[in-house]
Amino acid sequence: MLTIENLTKQYGKFLALDHLNLHIDKGEIYGFVGPNGAGKTTTMRIVCGLLKATSGSVTVDGIDAIKQPDDIKRKVGYVPDFFGVYDNLKVMEYMEFYGSMYGMERQEIDDISEGLLELVNLSDKKDAFVDTLSRGMKQRLCVARALIHNPDLLVLDEPNSGLDPRARFEMKEVLKNLRSMGKTILISSHILPELSELCTSVGIMEHGRLVTSGKVDDIIDASQGNQPIHMKVVYAETEEPLNQYVATILKEQPFVEKVSFTDDEVLIHFRGDDLEAARLLNKLFDHHIMVSHYYREKENLESLFLEITGGEENA
Amino acid sequence: MRKRLHMNPIWKKELVVGSRSMKMSWAIMGINAFLTIIVLIVLSITNMSAATSGYRYATLIWLFPILGCIECGLISLIVPVITSGSISGERERQTLDVMLTTPVTTFSIAVGKLGSAMSVVMMYMIASIPVMAIAFVLGGMSWWALLGLFGMLLYLGIYVGSVGVFCSSVVKKSVVSTILTIAIGIGIIIVTTVILYVVIATQSAMCDAKGVAYAGPGAAAFIMMLNPYSPIVDFMMRVMMGTGIDRLMEEMGTKSSIILAISRWWIPCSIVINMIISFIFLKLAARNISVTRNRK
Ligand SMILES: Nc1ncnc2c1ncn2[C@@H]1O[C@H](COP(=O)(O)OP(=O)(O)OP(=O)(O)O)[C@@H](O)[C@H]1O
Ligand SMILES: [Mg+2]
């Protein structure tokens, strides 16, 4: 469906995309994650024909996005990260405006819009002015708009950014509907747990390169056993400051890579499996360290993402 | 296969949006009030002179060039304002990107923006018909003159509008774009005039040196065809005096029958040239639209 080969984009001297390779099959929902400035938006804009690549190729359904930008525009629907709407324009007119840009007849646009507005749960807003809609509604309207010409590939750039939990939930419902309709979607986000629930595959991007890419489950499986342990120590028999003592003891233990302290928790980066984790807890008892809670983080994309990208980023 | 003619979607949308904003109604009212005041002033001057030298309807004929010039002036000021945000506004409110992901060409975006500005010009013109008609009936003008004037106004609107859309594709701020549009217009007028002046000055200096009589600028006068107002001047001259720029050139001493023949066709020639220039401005605007700017 979408194939990106050796895609490189340079802004002046700055290398935003560095020989990026990516393949998405039909019907897949591909999640694109990465810290700010990783190059997600740049990739998406090239796929939509908005930006010229420095080198490399992008094909959608066999059509070259760089050589045939006009054909690609009929194949791709794009929801940008930031977008605006017009004043004094009603929801239905908004749809008609964009439909007519694809040369569609008014009747056809109206019929399709009915269905799309229903899909994004805006049927009751047909006659509202677009600039009066809430942020979440605008975002959903933009998704409906991007689908007006029935594109093969839908490109969503952070459709959840700036939305409150309720609006996020609604957006997720829309995306789930699209998934069940068999749409191929390329979606970028910072909100990783939502992506892992929604996506069939993900790619983690950093500095213009894909660090990891594949099926969600495969990626999680491959990195099993790396999750940190959270622990709370209430008392230890020692003259030393508590944290210092605990850190010294922990660092002597196998599989412990790093120990850090938050307000009231100890975070242990641990490479062992669950049995080793249990052994570690026993050792702590042996040292008369009294632990009130002790649990291992469940592996998810979020922690994986933080691990891969060095943990500097707050999602 | 039947292919229906589609109206430019951008033009159509702007019409819908424009008709909802109150700005236009206010502007139309303002312009009509202004034109009415002018008519009243001319009428009262005629009335006052009637007390001393008898009522002369003929002075009312001056309503035509006065109102015509005022309308040209208004278009030269209003159109730059209307078009100033046409492209930069889309960029600013971040609607341009989405527009560019559709198959609509950047040229038809530019044309749509120009078209919507022209619809506004047309509204103004239609709204001013009553005032103009009264003035024309009083002044004893033919309806053809009125029609001709409207044609001239449309042409001028297209010219100024194309420059305006171009400026909006270059400049971010609407105010700057408005000023730039007007400046380009004034610049073209000044540059063409200065060139013609220099040509005339050197030619006549050469004639003086040789001791022959100066016979006018000849073909060099055609540089004034680049002045977008020159066909309007020619048109006004023809309506008011029955003769145009060609007569002026003849009086200056131009002998060449080809040059005189061309200058007799000043209006179509100049309009065609200036419409080509408009087209070029629109093409340049289209090229600028497709350049996605640095964001953030
Ligand atoms: N027009 C531009 N000119 C120069 N540099 C740019 C331009 N657009 C983007 N960049 C740079 O390219 C890099 C990648 O940007 P991009 O917007 O693709 O990142 P992103 O992954 O979408 O980030 P975010 O999470 O912030 O949306 C960034 O370092 C950015 O500063
Ligand atoms: Mg981005």
XYZ file of C-alpha atoms in Angstrom, chain A residues 41 45 48-51 70 73-74 76 78 80-90 93 97-98 100-106 129 142 145, chain B residues 4 6-7 9-14 16-18 20-21 90 93-105 113 290 292-296:
70
model
C 5.391 15.412 10.301
C 3.910 15.889 4.465
C 0.799 13.818 0.998
C 2.720 15.627 -1.705
C 3.030 18.822 0.340
C 6.764 18.690 0.646
C -1.683 14.983 -8.649
C -3.653 13.599 -3.921
C -6.686 11.546 -4.893
C -4.397 10.203 0.229
C -4.487 14.203 5.238
C -2.461 17.945 9.588
C -1.147 18.468 13.106
C -2.257 22.081 13.052
C -5.081 23.259 10.898
C -7.676 25.980 10.855
C -11.236 26.356 9.702
C -13.010 29.228 8.008
C -15.295 31.698 9.696
C -18.870 31.979 8.527
C -18.944 28.514 7.021
C -21.322 25.764 8.049
C -20.693 23.789 3.381
C -16.112 23.051 -0.284
C -13.549 20.298 0.012
C -15.856 20.326 -4.855
C -12.080 20.641 -4.824
C -12.015 16.989 -5.862
C -14.455 17.808 -8.650
C -17.319 15.965 -6.991
C -20.941 16.799 -7.708
C -22.931 18.467 -4.981
C -20.756 27.060 11.923
C -11.223 17.305 9.716
C -13.179 15.995 5.444
C -20.101 19.678 -16.432
C -17.690 23.516 -12.369
C -17.449 26.852 -10.722
C -14.704 25.977 -5.589
C -12.682 28.671 -3.848
C -14.611 31.428 -5.569
C -17.881 29.752 -4.645
C -16.920 29.352 -1.009
C -15.775 32.949 -0.691
C -20.941 32.108 0.629
C -18.645 33.386 3.368
C -18.580 36.940 2.019
C -22.532 36.434 5.508
C -20.193 39.125 6.670
C -5.078 31.027 4.309
C -5.212 30.224 9.634
C -3.524 27.065 8.415
C -6.065 26.143 5.805
C -3.686 26.349 2.879
C -1.982 23.019 3.562
C -5.230 21.127 3.386
C -6.145 22.963 0.209
C -2.815 21.906 -1.282
C -3.483 18.234 -0.548
C -6.474 18.372 -2.898
C -6.057 18.177 -6.669
C -6.935 21.861 -7.049
C -4.023 23.604 -8.745
C -9.167 34.454 -4.943
C 3.002 25.951 -3.740
C 5.292 25.619 1.745
C 6.784 28.044 4.154
C 8.655 27.353 7.326
C 6.097 26.721 9.943
C 6.008 27.569 13.626
